[in-house]
mmCIF file of C-alpha atoms and ligand atoms in Angstrom:
data_model
loop_
_atom_site.group_PDB
_atom_site.id
_atom_site.type_symbol
_atom_site.label_atom_id
_atom_site.label_comp_id
_atom_site.label_asym_id
_atom_site.label_seq_id
_atom_site.Cartn_x
_atom_site.Cartn_y
_atom_site.Cartn_z
ATOM 1 C CA MET A 1 146.160 83.962 248.128
ATOM 2 C CA ARG A 2 149.093 83.478 250.370
ATOM 3 C CA ILE A 3 148.690 80.561 252.773
ATOM 4 C CA ALA A 4 151.116 80.051 255.556
ATOM 5 C CA LYS A 5 153.454 77.171 254.960
ATOM 6 C CA SER A 6 152.434 75.391 258.136
ATOM 7 C CA VAL A 7 148.960 75.489 257.034
ATOM 8 C CA GLN A 8 149.632 74.222 253.519
ATOM 9 C CA ALA A 9 151.320 71.250 255.048
ATOM 10 C CA LEU A 10 148.614 70.655 257.596
ATOM 11 C CA THR A 11 146.417 67.609 257.692
ATOM 12 C CA PRO A 12 143.129 68.702 259.164
ATOM 13 C CA TYR A 13 141.247 66.766 261.987
ATOM 14 C CA VAL A 14 138.459 64.715 260.447
ATOM 15 C CA PRO A 15 135.418 64.576 262.787
ATOM 16 C CA GLY A 16 133.029 61.628 262.743
ATOM 17 C CA GLU A 17 130.493 61.672 260.014
ATOM 18 C CA GLN A 18 127.195 63.527 260.745
ATOM 19 C CA PRO A 19 124.735 61.880 258.308
ATOM 20 C CA LYS A 20 121.829 64.082 257.400
ATOM 21 C CA SER A 21 119.225 61.360 257.639
ATOM 22 C CA ARG A 22 117.657 60.842 261.115
ATOM 23 C CA ASN A 23 116.882 57.320 260.020
ATOM 24 C CA VAL A 24 120.341 55.876 260.982
ATOM 25 C CA VAL A 25 121.748 54.290 264.015
ATOM 26 C CA LYS A 26 124.390 56.725 264.951
ATOM 27 C CA LEU A 27 127.105 55.225 267.125
ATOM 28 C CA ASN A 28 130.081 57.014 265.747
ATOM 29 C CA THR A 29 130.770 60.254 267.642
ATOM 30 C CA ASN A 30 130.085 59.380 271.274
ATOM 31 C CA GLU A 31 127.022 61.433 271.616
ATOM 32 C CA ASN A 32 124.509 60.666 274.378
ATOM 33 C CA PRO A 33 121.364 58.885 273.136
ATOM 34 C CA TYR A 34 119.241 60.490 275.780
ATOM 35 C CA PRO A 35 117.924 64.027 275.738
ATOM 36 C CA PRO A 36 119.353 66.864 278.008
ATOM 37 C CA SER A 37 117.607 68.029 281.168
ATOM 38 C CA PRO A 38 114.182 69.435 280.804
ATOM 39 C CA LYS A 39 115.643 72.511 282.445
ATOM 40 C CA VAL A 40 117.584 73.151 279.207
ATOM 41 C CA ALA A 41 114.197 72.966 277.285
ATOM 42 C CA GLN A 42 112.737 75.559 279.789
ATOM 43 C CA VAL A 43 115.507 78.035 279.179
ATOM 44 C CA LEU A 44 115.294 77.734 275.406
ATOM 45 C CA ALA A 45 111.592 77.961 275.248
ATOM 46 C CA GLY A 46 111.375 81.207 277.130
ATOM 47 C CA TYR A 47 114.610 82.652 275.847
ATOM 48 C CA ASP A 48 114.847 86.403 276.354
ATOM 49 C CA LEU A 49 115.849 87.902 273.056
ATOM 50 C CA ASP A 50 117.376 90.942 274.760
ATOM 51 C CA ARG A 51 119.990 88.595 275.894
ATOM 52 C CA LEU A 52 121.079 88.106 272.196
ATOM 53 C CA ARG A 53 120.984 91.886 271.465
ATOM 54 C CA ARG A 54 123.746 92.468 273.982
ATOM 55 C CA TYR A 55 127.129 90.822 274.184
ATOM 56 C CA PRO A 56 127.526 88.023 276.699
ATOM 57 C CA ASP A 57 129.517 88.198 279.837
ATOM 58 C CA PRO A 58 133.054 87.801 278.390
ATOM 59 C CA VAL A 59 134.325 85.840 281.525
ATOM 60 C CA PHE A 60 131.061 83.887 282.179
ATOM 61 C CA MET A 61 131.012 84.537 285.884
ATOM 62 C CA GLU A 62 127.724 82.928 286.758
ATOM 63 C CA LEU A 63 128.642 79.738 285.007
ATOM 64 C CA ARG A 64 132.149 79.726 286.604
ATOM 65 C CA ARG A 65 130.657 80.127 290.064
ATOM 66 C CA LEU A 66 128.284 77.231 289.422
ATOM 67 C CA ILE A 67 131.149 74.998 288.114
ATOM 68 C CA ALA A 68 133.370 76.075 290.971
ATOM 69 C CA GLY A 69 130.571 75.144 293.442
ATOM 70 C CA ILE A 70 130.156 71.632 292.028
ATOM 71 C CA TRP A 71 133.901 70.935 292.442
ATOM 72 C CA GLY A 72 134.411 72.829 295.824
ATOM 73 C CA THR A 73 136.722 75.318 294.292
ATOM 74 C CA VAL A 74 136.827 79.072 293.322
ATOM 75 C CA PRO A 75 135.824 80.678 289.980
ATOM 76 C CA GLU A 76 139.445 81.874 289.540
ATOM 77 C CA ARG A 77 140.216 78.128 288.862
ATOM 78 C CA ILE A 78 137.709 77.738 286.097
ATOM 79 C CA PHE A 79 138.095 78.546 282.379
ATOM 80 C CA VAL A 80 135.303 77.838 279.895
ATOM 81 C CA GLY A 81 135.413 77.334 276.120
ATOM 82 C CA ASN A 82 133.267 76.812 273.119
ATOM 83 C CA GLY A 83 133.492 72.973 273.437
ATOM 84 C CA SER A 84 136.397 71.487 275.104
ATOM 85 C CA ASP A 85 138.069 71.421 271.713
ATOM 86 C CA GLU A 86 138.374 75.286 272.116
ATOM 87 C CA VAL A 87 139.763 74.855 275.638
ATOM 88 C CA LEU A 88 142.610 72.786 274.007
ATOM 89 C CA THR A 89 143.248 75.449 271.389
ATOM 90 C CA VAL A 90 143.433 78.131 274.044
ATOM 91 C CA ALA A 91 145.877 75.879 276.143
ATOM 92 C CA ALA A 92 148.119 75.367 273.118
ATOM 93 C CA ARG A 93 148.253 79.120 272.791
ATOM 94 C CA ALA A 94 148.861 79.743 276.486
ATOM 95 C CA PHE A 95 151.249 77.040 277.541
ATOM 96 C CA VAL A 96 153.503 76.317 274.510
ATOM 97 C CA ASP A 97 156.303 78.472 273.097
ATOM 98 C CA ASP A 98 157.355 78.369 269.502
ATOM 99 C CA ASP A 99 160.379 76.312 270.156
ATOM 100 C CA GLU A 100 158.629 73.724 272.248
ATOM 101 C CA ALA A 101 156.432 70.707 271.571
ATOM 102 C CA ILE A 102 153.043 69.062 272.543
ATOM 103 C CA GLY A 103 152.825 65.509 273.578
ATOM 104 C CA SER A 104 150.211 62.782 274.241
ATOM 105 C CA CYS A 105 149.801 59.087 274.593
ATOM 106 C CA ASP A 106 149.507 57.082 271.454
ATOM 107 C CA PRO A 107 146.901 56.155 270.507
ATOM 108 C CA SER A 108 144.766 58.969 271.928
ATOM 109 C CA TYR A 109 142.321 61.683 270.745
ATOM 110 C CA SER A 110 143.405 62.331 267.114
ATOM 111 C CA LEU A 111 142.780 66.023 267.330
ATOM 112 C CA TYR A 112 145.904 66.513 269.445
ATOM 113 C CA LYS A 113 148.254 66.042 266.614
ATOM 114 C CA THR A 114 146.333 68.623 264.410
ATOM 115 C CA LEU A 115 146.372 71.022 267.287
ATOM 116 C CA ALA A 116 150.184 70.892 267.458
ATOM 117 C CA ALA A 117 150.300 71.376 263.654
ATOM 118 C CA ILE A 118 148.010 74.426 263.905
ATOM 119 C CA ARG A 119 150.199 75.745 266.583
ATOM 120 C CA ASN A 120 153.156 75.000 264.320
ATOM 121 C CA VAL A 121 155.133 72.879 266.890
ATOM 122 C CA PRO A 122 156.160 69.281 266.820
ATOM 123 C CA PHE A 123 153.784 66.598 268.119
ATOM 124 C CA VAL A 124 155.482 63.917 270.317
ATOM 125 C CA PRO A 125 153.358 60.688 270.580
ATOM 126 C CA SER A 126 154.236 58.321 273.426
ATOM 127 C CA PRO A 127 153.433 54.640 273.018
ATOM 128 C CA LEU A 128 151.126 53.059 275.476
ATOM 129 C CA GLY A 129 151.917 49.556 277.055
ATOM 130 C CA PRO A 130 150.434 46.233 276.035
ATOM 131 C CA GLY A 131 146.631 46.245 275.718
ATOM 132 C CA PHE A 132 146.643 50.034 275.765
ATOM 133 C CA SER A 133 147.807 50.040 279.301
ATOM 134 C CA TRP A 134 149.473 52.948 281.001
ATOM 135 C CA ARG A 135 153.171 53.512 280.250
ATOM 136 C CA ALA A 136 154.901 56.485 281.677
ATOM 137 C CA PRO A 137 155.179 58.970 278.734
ATOM 138 C CA VAL A 138 158.445 59.812 277.195
ATOM 139 C CA VAL A 139 158.700 63.629 277.361
ATOM 140 C CA ARG A 140 162.419 64.228 277.252
ATOM 141 C CA GLY A 141 165.096 63.242 274.723
ATOM 142 C CA ALA A 142 163.063 64.498 271.665
ATOM 143 C CA ALA A 143 164.494 67.350 269.795
ATOM 144 C CA ARG A 144 162.375 69.751 271.739
ATOM 145 C CA ASP A 145 160.923 69.925 275.238
ATOM 146 C CA VAL A 146 157.233 68.933 275.575
ATOM 147 C CA ALA A 147 155.621 71.939 277.286
ATOM 148 C CA LEU A 148 152.049 70.626 277.153
ATOM 149 C CA PHE A 149 150.901 66.933 277.603
ATOM 150 C CA LEU A 150 147.352 66.080 276.807
ATOM 151 C CA LEU A 151 146.197 63.051 278.731
ATOM 152 C CA THR A 152 142.826 61.698 277.758
ATOM 153 C CA ASN A 153 141.454 59.799 280.795
ATOM 154 C CA PRO A 154 139.512 57.502 280.235
ATOM 155 C CA ASN A 155 141.411 57.328 277.027
ATOM 156 C CA ALA A 156 139.868 57.587 273.540
ATOM 157 C CA PRO A 157 139.563 55.623 271.457
ATOM 158 C CA THR A 158 140.645 52.811 273.736
ATOM 159 C CA SER A 159 138.055 53.380 276.611
ATOM 160 C CA ILE A 160 140.588 52.534 279.266
ATOM 161 C CA ARG A 161 141.000 54.537 282.453
ATOM 162 C CA TYR A 162 144.405 55.256 284.100
ATOM 163 C CA GLY A 163 144.510 55.469 287.926
ATOM 164 C CA ARG A 164 144.651 58.718 289.694
ATOM 165 C CA ASP A 165 147.913 57.836 291.256
ATOM 166 C CA VAL A 166 149.844 57.222 287.971
ATOM 167 C CA VAL A 167 148.436 60.457 286.600
ATOM 168 C CA ALA A 168 149.643 62.373 289.751
ATOM 169 C CA ASP A 169 153.126 60.630 289.591
ATOM 170 C CA PHE A 170 153.592 61.561 286.001
ATOM 171 C CA ALA A 171 152.468 65.168 286.572
ATOM 172 C CA LYS A 172 154.652 65.518 289.520
ATOM 173 C CA GLY A 173 157.747 64.806 287.527
ATOM 174 C CA PHE A 174 156.741 66.699 284.369
ATOM 175 C CA PRO A 175 157.900 70.225 284.124
ATOM 176 C CA GLY A 176 155.247 71.380 281.769
ATOM 177 C CA VAL A 177 151.472 71.547 281.944
ATOM 178 C CA VAL A 178 149.440 68.270 281.883
ATOM 179 C CA ILE A 179 145.867 68.592 280.767
ATOM 180 C CA VAL A 180 143.779 65.629 281.856
ATOM 181 C CA ASP A 181 141.145 65.377 279.238
ATOM 182 C CA GLU A 182 138.114 63.997 281.119
ATOM 183 C CA ALA A 183 135.514 64.170 278.367
ATOM 184 C CA TYR A 184 134.314 60.734 279.377
ATOM 185 C CA ALA A 185 134.972 60.683 283.113
ATOM 186 C CA ASP A 186 131.328 60.897 284.132
ATOM 187 C CA PHE A 187 130.989 57.378 282.709
ATOM 188 C CA ALA A 188 134.063 56.136 284.844
ATOM 189 C CA ASP A 189 134.437 54.828 288.406
ATOM 190 C CA ALA A 190 136.806 57.553 289.321
ATOM 191 C CA ASP A 191 138.452 60.775 288.107
ATOM 192 C CA CYS A 192 141.236 63.208 288.687
ATOM 193 C CA THR A 193 139.538 66.371 289.518
ATOM 194 C CA SER A 194 140.965 66.284 293.058
ATOM 195 C CA LEU A 195 144.423 66.759 291.378
ATOM 196 C CA ALA A 196 143.209 69.981 289.748
ATOM 197 C CA THR A 197 141.589 71.456 292.793
ATOM 198 C CA ALA A 198 144.421 70.489 295.321
ATOM 199 C CA PRO A 199 145.819 73.688 296.905
ATOM 200 C CA ASP A 200 149.444 72.688 295.952
ATOM 201 C CA ASN A 201 148.674 71.759 292.419
ATOM 202 C CA ARG A 202 151.207 73.372 290.086
ATOM 203 C CA ASN A 203 150.645 71.858 286.709
ATOM 204 C CA VAL A 204 147.429 69.822 286.411
ATOM 205 C CA VAL A 205 144.532 71.145 284.455
ATOM 206 C CA VAL A 206 141.438 68.790 284.265
ATOM 207 C CA MET A 207 139.098 69.320 281.387
ATOM 208 C CA ARG A 208 135.376 68.457 281.180
ATOM 209 C CA THR A 209 132.720 68.706 278.345
ATOM 210 C CA LEU A 210 128.996 68.954 278.365
ATOM 211 C CA SER A 211 128.996 67.084 274.947
ATOM 212 C CA LYS A 212 128.825 63.592 276.291
ATOM 213 C CA SER A 213 127.230 62.904 279.767
ATOM 214 C CA PHE A 214 125.166 66.110 279.622
ATOM 215 C CA SER A 215 123.789 65.333 276.157
ATOM 216 C CA LEU A 216 124.729 68.669 274.787
ATOM 217 C CA ALA A 217 127.257 68.102 271.918
ATOM 218 C CA GLY A 218 125.386 70.654 269.814
ATOM 219 C CA LEU A 219 125.695 73.380 272.403
ATOM 220 C CA ARG A 220 129.562 73.501 272.381
ATOM 221 C CA LEU A 221 130.492 73.962 275.995
ATOM 222 C CA GLY A 222 133.593 72.646 277.718
ATOM 223 C CA TYR A 223 135.509 73.763 280.766
ATOM 224 C CA CYS A 224 138.637 73.207 282.733
ATOM 225 C CA ILE A 225 139.833 73.542 286.300
ATOM 226 C CA GLY A 226 143.438 74.330 287.212
ATOM 227 C CA PRO A 227 145.912 76.470 289.258
ATOM 228 C CA GLU A 228 144.986 80.212 289.221
ATOM 229 C CA ASP A 229 148.112 81.303 287.290
ATOM 230 C CA LEU A 230 147.481 78.907 284.463
ATOM 231 C CA ILE A 231 143.806 79.696 284.199
ATOM 232 C CA GLU A 232 144.627 83.484 284.243
ATOM 233 C CA ALA A 233 147.024 82.862 281.313
ATOM 234 C CA MET A 234 144.210 81.184 279.283
ATOM 235 C CA TYR A 235 141.957 84.262 279.820
ATOM 236 C CA LYS A 236 144.760 86.377 278.458
ATOM 237 C CA VAL A 237 144.741 84.624 275.070
ATOM 238 C CA LYS A 238 141.103 83.675 274.532
ATOM 239 C CA ASP A 239 138.728 85.322 272.077
ATOM 240 C CA SER A 240 136.789 88.296 273.527
ATOM 241 C CA TYR A 241 133.326 86.470 273.687
ATOM 242 C CA ASN A 242 134.232 82.835 273.191
ATOM 243 C CA VAL A 243 131.113 81.456 274.962
ATOM 244 C CA ASP A 244 127.859 82.892 273.599
ATOM 245 C CA ALA A 245 124.980 84.014 275.727
ATOM 246 C CA VAL A 246 122.715 80.865 274.928
ATOM 247 C CA ALA A 247 125.496 78.517 275.720
ATOM 248 C CA GLN A 248 126.127 80.172 279.061
ATOM 249 C CA ASP A 249 122.497 80.018 280.033
ATOM 250 C CA VAL A 250 121.838 76.567 278.746
ATOM 251 C CA ALA A 251 124.922 75.304 280.550
ATOM 252 C CA CYS A 252 123.973 76.799 283.781
ATOM 253 C CA ALA A 253 120.617 75.022 283.464
ATOM 254 C CA ALA A 254 122.147 71.707 282.685
ATOM 255 C CA LEU A 255 124.723 71.906 285.489
ATOM 256 C CA SER A 256 121.864 72.689 287.894
ATOM 257 C CA ASP A 257 120.411 69.322 287.204
ATOM 258 C CA LEU A 258 123.136 66.839 287.895
ATOM 259 C CA ASP A 259 120.623 64.143 288.915
ATOM 260 C CA TRP A 260 119.350 64.086 285.266
ATOM 261 C CA MET A 261 122.859 63.648 283.852
ATOM 262 C CA ARG A 262 123.704 60.943 286.406
ATOM 263 C CA ALA A 263 120.412 59.082 285.510
ATOM 264 C CA ASN A 264 121.287 59.039 281.841
ATOM 265 C CA VAL A 265 124.852 57.970 282.598
ATOM 266 C CA ALA A 266 123.557 54.965 284.636
ATOM 267 C CA LYS A 267 121.428 53.897 281.653
ATOM 268 C CA VAL A 268 124.445 54.120 279.341
ATOM 269 C CA VAL A 269 126.728 52.256 281.781
ATOM 270 C CA LYS A 270 124.122 49.426 282.082
ATOM 271 C CA THR A 271 123.813 49.099 278.326
ATOM 272 C CA ARG A 272 127.601 49.300 277.941
ATOM 273 C CA ALA A 273 128.036 46.261 280.241
ATOM 274 C CA GLU A 274 125.323 44.276 278.437
ATOM 275 C CA THR A 275 126.774 45.082 275.035
ATOM 276 C CA ALA A 276 130.309 44.254 276.060
ATOM 277 C CA ALA A 277 129.199 40.944 277.552
ATOM 278 C CA GLU A 278 127.374 39.901 274.363
ATOM 279 C CA LEU A 279 130.319 40.916 272.046
ATOM 280 C CA ARG A 280 132.646 38.840 274.297
ATOM 281 C CA ARG A 281 130.293 35.974 274.227
ATOM 282 C CA ARG A 282 130.675 36.046 270.441
ATOM 283 C CA GLY A 283 134.412 36.052 270.690
ATOM 284 C CA TRP A 284 135.214 39.674 270.383
ATOM 285 C CA ASP A 285 138.022 41.250 272.293
ATOM 286 C CA VAL A 286 136.477 44.135 274.365
ATOM 287 C CA PRO A 287 138.678 45.967 276.758
ATOM 288 C CA GLU A 288 136.945 47.069 280.187
ATOM 289 C CA SER A 289 135.340 50.336 279.132
ATOM 290 C CA GLN A 290 135.169 53.332 281.437
ATOM 291 C CA SER A 291 133.573 55.668 278.892
ATOM 292 C CA ASN A 292 130.416 55.754 276.678
ATOM 293 C CA PHE A 293 131.945 53.578 273.896
ATOM 294 C CA LEU A 294 133.594 50.217 273.338
ATOM 295 C CA PHE A 295 136.805 49.721 271.561
ATOM 296 C CA ALA A 296 136.105 46.213 270.214
ATOM 297 C CA LYS A 297 138.047 43.789 267.980
ATOM 298 C CA PRO A 298 135.824 41.507 265.899
ATOM 299 C CA ALA A 299 136.215 37.817 266.126
ATOM 300 C CA HIS A 300 136.190 36.737 262.514
ATOM 301 C CA ARG A 301 136.304 39.439 259.901
ATOM 302 C CA PRO A 302 138.440 42.563 259.520
ATOM 303 C CA ALA A 303 137.112 45.673 261.379
ATOM 304 C CA ALA A 304 137.347 47.741 258.172
ATOM 305 C CA GLU A 305 135.105 45.411 256.394
ATOM 306 C CA ILE A 306 132.500 45.370 259.171
ATOM 307 C CA PHE A 307 132.618 49.129 259.328
ATOM 308 C CA GLU A 308 131.703 49.487 255.712
ATOM 309 C CA ALA A 309 129.056 46.755 255.863
ATOM 310 C CA LEU A 310 127.448 48.388 258.857
ATOM 311 C CA ARG A 311 127.547 51.746 257.153
ATOM 312 C CA ALA A 312 125.689 50.381 254.142
ATOM 313 C CA ARG A 313 123.023 49.321 256.528
ATOM 314 C CA GLY A 314 122.688 52.722 258.079
ATOM 315 C CA ILE A 315 124.605 51.869 261.212
ATOM 316 C CA PHE A 316 127.446 54.241 261.810
ATOM 317 C CA VAL A 317 130.423 53.314 264.044
ATOM 318 C CA ARG A 318 133.912 54.715 263.992
ATOM 319 C CA TYR A 319 137.023 53.196 262.364
ATOM 320 C CA PHE A 320 140.583 54.496 262.860
ATOM 321 C CA PRO A 321 142.885 53.026 260.422
ATOM 322 C CA GLY A 322 146.593 52.311 261.513
ATOM 323 C CA PRO A 323 148.708 49.785 263.161
ATOM 324 C CA GLU A 324 147.519 50.426 266.756
ATOM 325 C CA THR A 325 143.766 50.836 265.973
ATOM 326 C CA GLY A 326 143.044 49.428 262.620
ATOM 327 C CA ASP A 327 141.887 46.033 263.827
ATOM 328 C CA ARG A 328 139.062 47.483 266.063
ATOM 329 C CA LEU A 329 135.870 49.430 265.874
ATOM 330 C CA ARG A 330 134.888 52.191 268.287
ATOM 331 C CA ILE A 331 131.262 51.826 269.081
ATOM 332 C CA THR A 332 129.381 54.450 270.934
ATOM 333 C CA ILE A 333 126.787 53.170 273.442
ATOM 334 C CA GLY A 334 123.323 54.102 272.329
ATOM 335 C CA THR A 335 119.833 53.141 273.538
ATOM 336 C CA ASP A 336 119.070 49.427 274.145
ATOM 337 C CA THR A 337 117.212 49.457 270.838
ATOM 338 C CA ASP A 338 120.139 50.935 269.042
ATOM 339 C CA MET A 339 122.510 48.219 270.457
ATOM 340 C CA LYS A 340 119.931 45.453 269.643
ATOM 341 C CA THR A 341 119.986 46.636 266.023
ATOM 342 C CA LEU A 342 123.732 46.731 265.922
ATOM 343 C CA LEU A 343 124.133 43.269 267.521
ATOM 344 C CA THR A 344 121.598 41.762 265.100
ATOM 345 C CA ALA A 345 123.412 43.271 262.056
ATOM 346 C CA LEU A 346 126.771 42.086 263.489
ATOM 347 C CA GLU A 347 125.391 38.478 263.944
ATOM 348 C CA GLU A 348 124.937 38.346 260.154
ATOM 349 C CA LEU A 349 128.129 40.121 259.308
ATOM 350 C CA ASP A 350 130.746 38.701 261.649
ATOM 351 C CA LYS A 351 130.635 35.075 260.483
HETATM 352 N N1 PMP B 401 138.279 65.236 274.149
HETATM 353 C C1 PMP B 401 138.004 64.015 273.785
HETATM 354 C C2 PMP B 401 138.802 62.890 274.335
HETATM 355 C C3 PMP B 401 136.951 63.820 272.921
HETATM 356 O O1 PMP B 401 136.699 62.597 272.398
HETATM 357 C C4 PMP B 401 136.176 64.894 272.470
HETATM 358 C C5 PMP B 401 135.137 64.631 271.506
HETATM 359 N N2 PMP B 401 135.414 64.524 270.152
HETATM 360 C C6 PMP B 401 136.548 66.174 272.904
HETATM 361 C C7 PMP B 401 137.575 66.371 273.740
HETATM 362 C C8 PMP B 401 135.906 67.398 272.366
HETATM 363 O O2 PMP B 401 134.674 67.588 272.968
HETATM 364 P P1 PMP B 401 133.817 68.905 272.758
HETATM 365 O O3 PMP B 401 134.551 69.907 271.946
HETATM 366 O O4 PMP B 401 132.569 68.573 272.140
HETATM 367 O O5 PMP B 401 133.693 69.338 274.124
#
């Protein structure tokens, strides 16, 4: 078999572990510990099998109308994907030429680098400031122009949010497309959607997912909002039926029950504050999180050691080796009971 050279050289993205046993405390992939809206259960329980016999709406108009209504914009400004990961893949196809590059802050969502490798273009990481603070990205001066900048906000794995003004300023001076990846924005105090819906917006695309705040990681549904010409370009290069019928229907149900999502988010935010306070009390360094996870530096023992020891006890958190991230653990906020189990285990380990 002949495999393309760029693929032979490619390091694939490694998703967080999905242990088979349900008998674990799973705080490693930023899933929501609470169930999705009962409206989702209703759709699935009475699902009309005829909907599966036929192809789904290739441009998911009902779903786009609903999303557009939520954000006070028009369906022409909405694109939907099989998870926001697919939205990113389509964006890399639509907005980047073969002789250009993809950029992001560093550290950020580790898929971005792989995405550039799959697209066979260079990846240009731009270092953050002290304490993972905002530093205006370097997008010129590299061998190639950065055509697409992927800006996670709140950032992952750092949990820190950048202000809307700094994002707007950066986008204004950037000639390419900026995707503001707002996977975690429902857990934050503010977001950048108004930049995407603004009538004079030229290059800002804001991306959302149903995987976190809507408790639907298993569904695979993400979307983005942007200027009409950019969104139209994404439709040109997507797969024919990239969002299946069940995902379209379930997403409509979930997005019709924003109160349910907000109530779950409020619980997570409360647990987040309590967990962060307790870890800080024990001497850990925990930046102010605006997401559904903490990026925490243990007080006494190396993060890698604690990660392994927790894993041996059936408590899964995420560890990213490397100079910027290797002294911390990324801990998803679970239920109060989950966090109590974690804190009890850490009390024994972090001595
Ligand atoms: N963006 C960020 C920053 C993420 O952490 C994730 C989850 N791994 C995603 C996008 C992808 O989310 P999904 O494909 O489930 O919508």
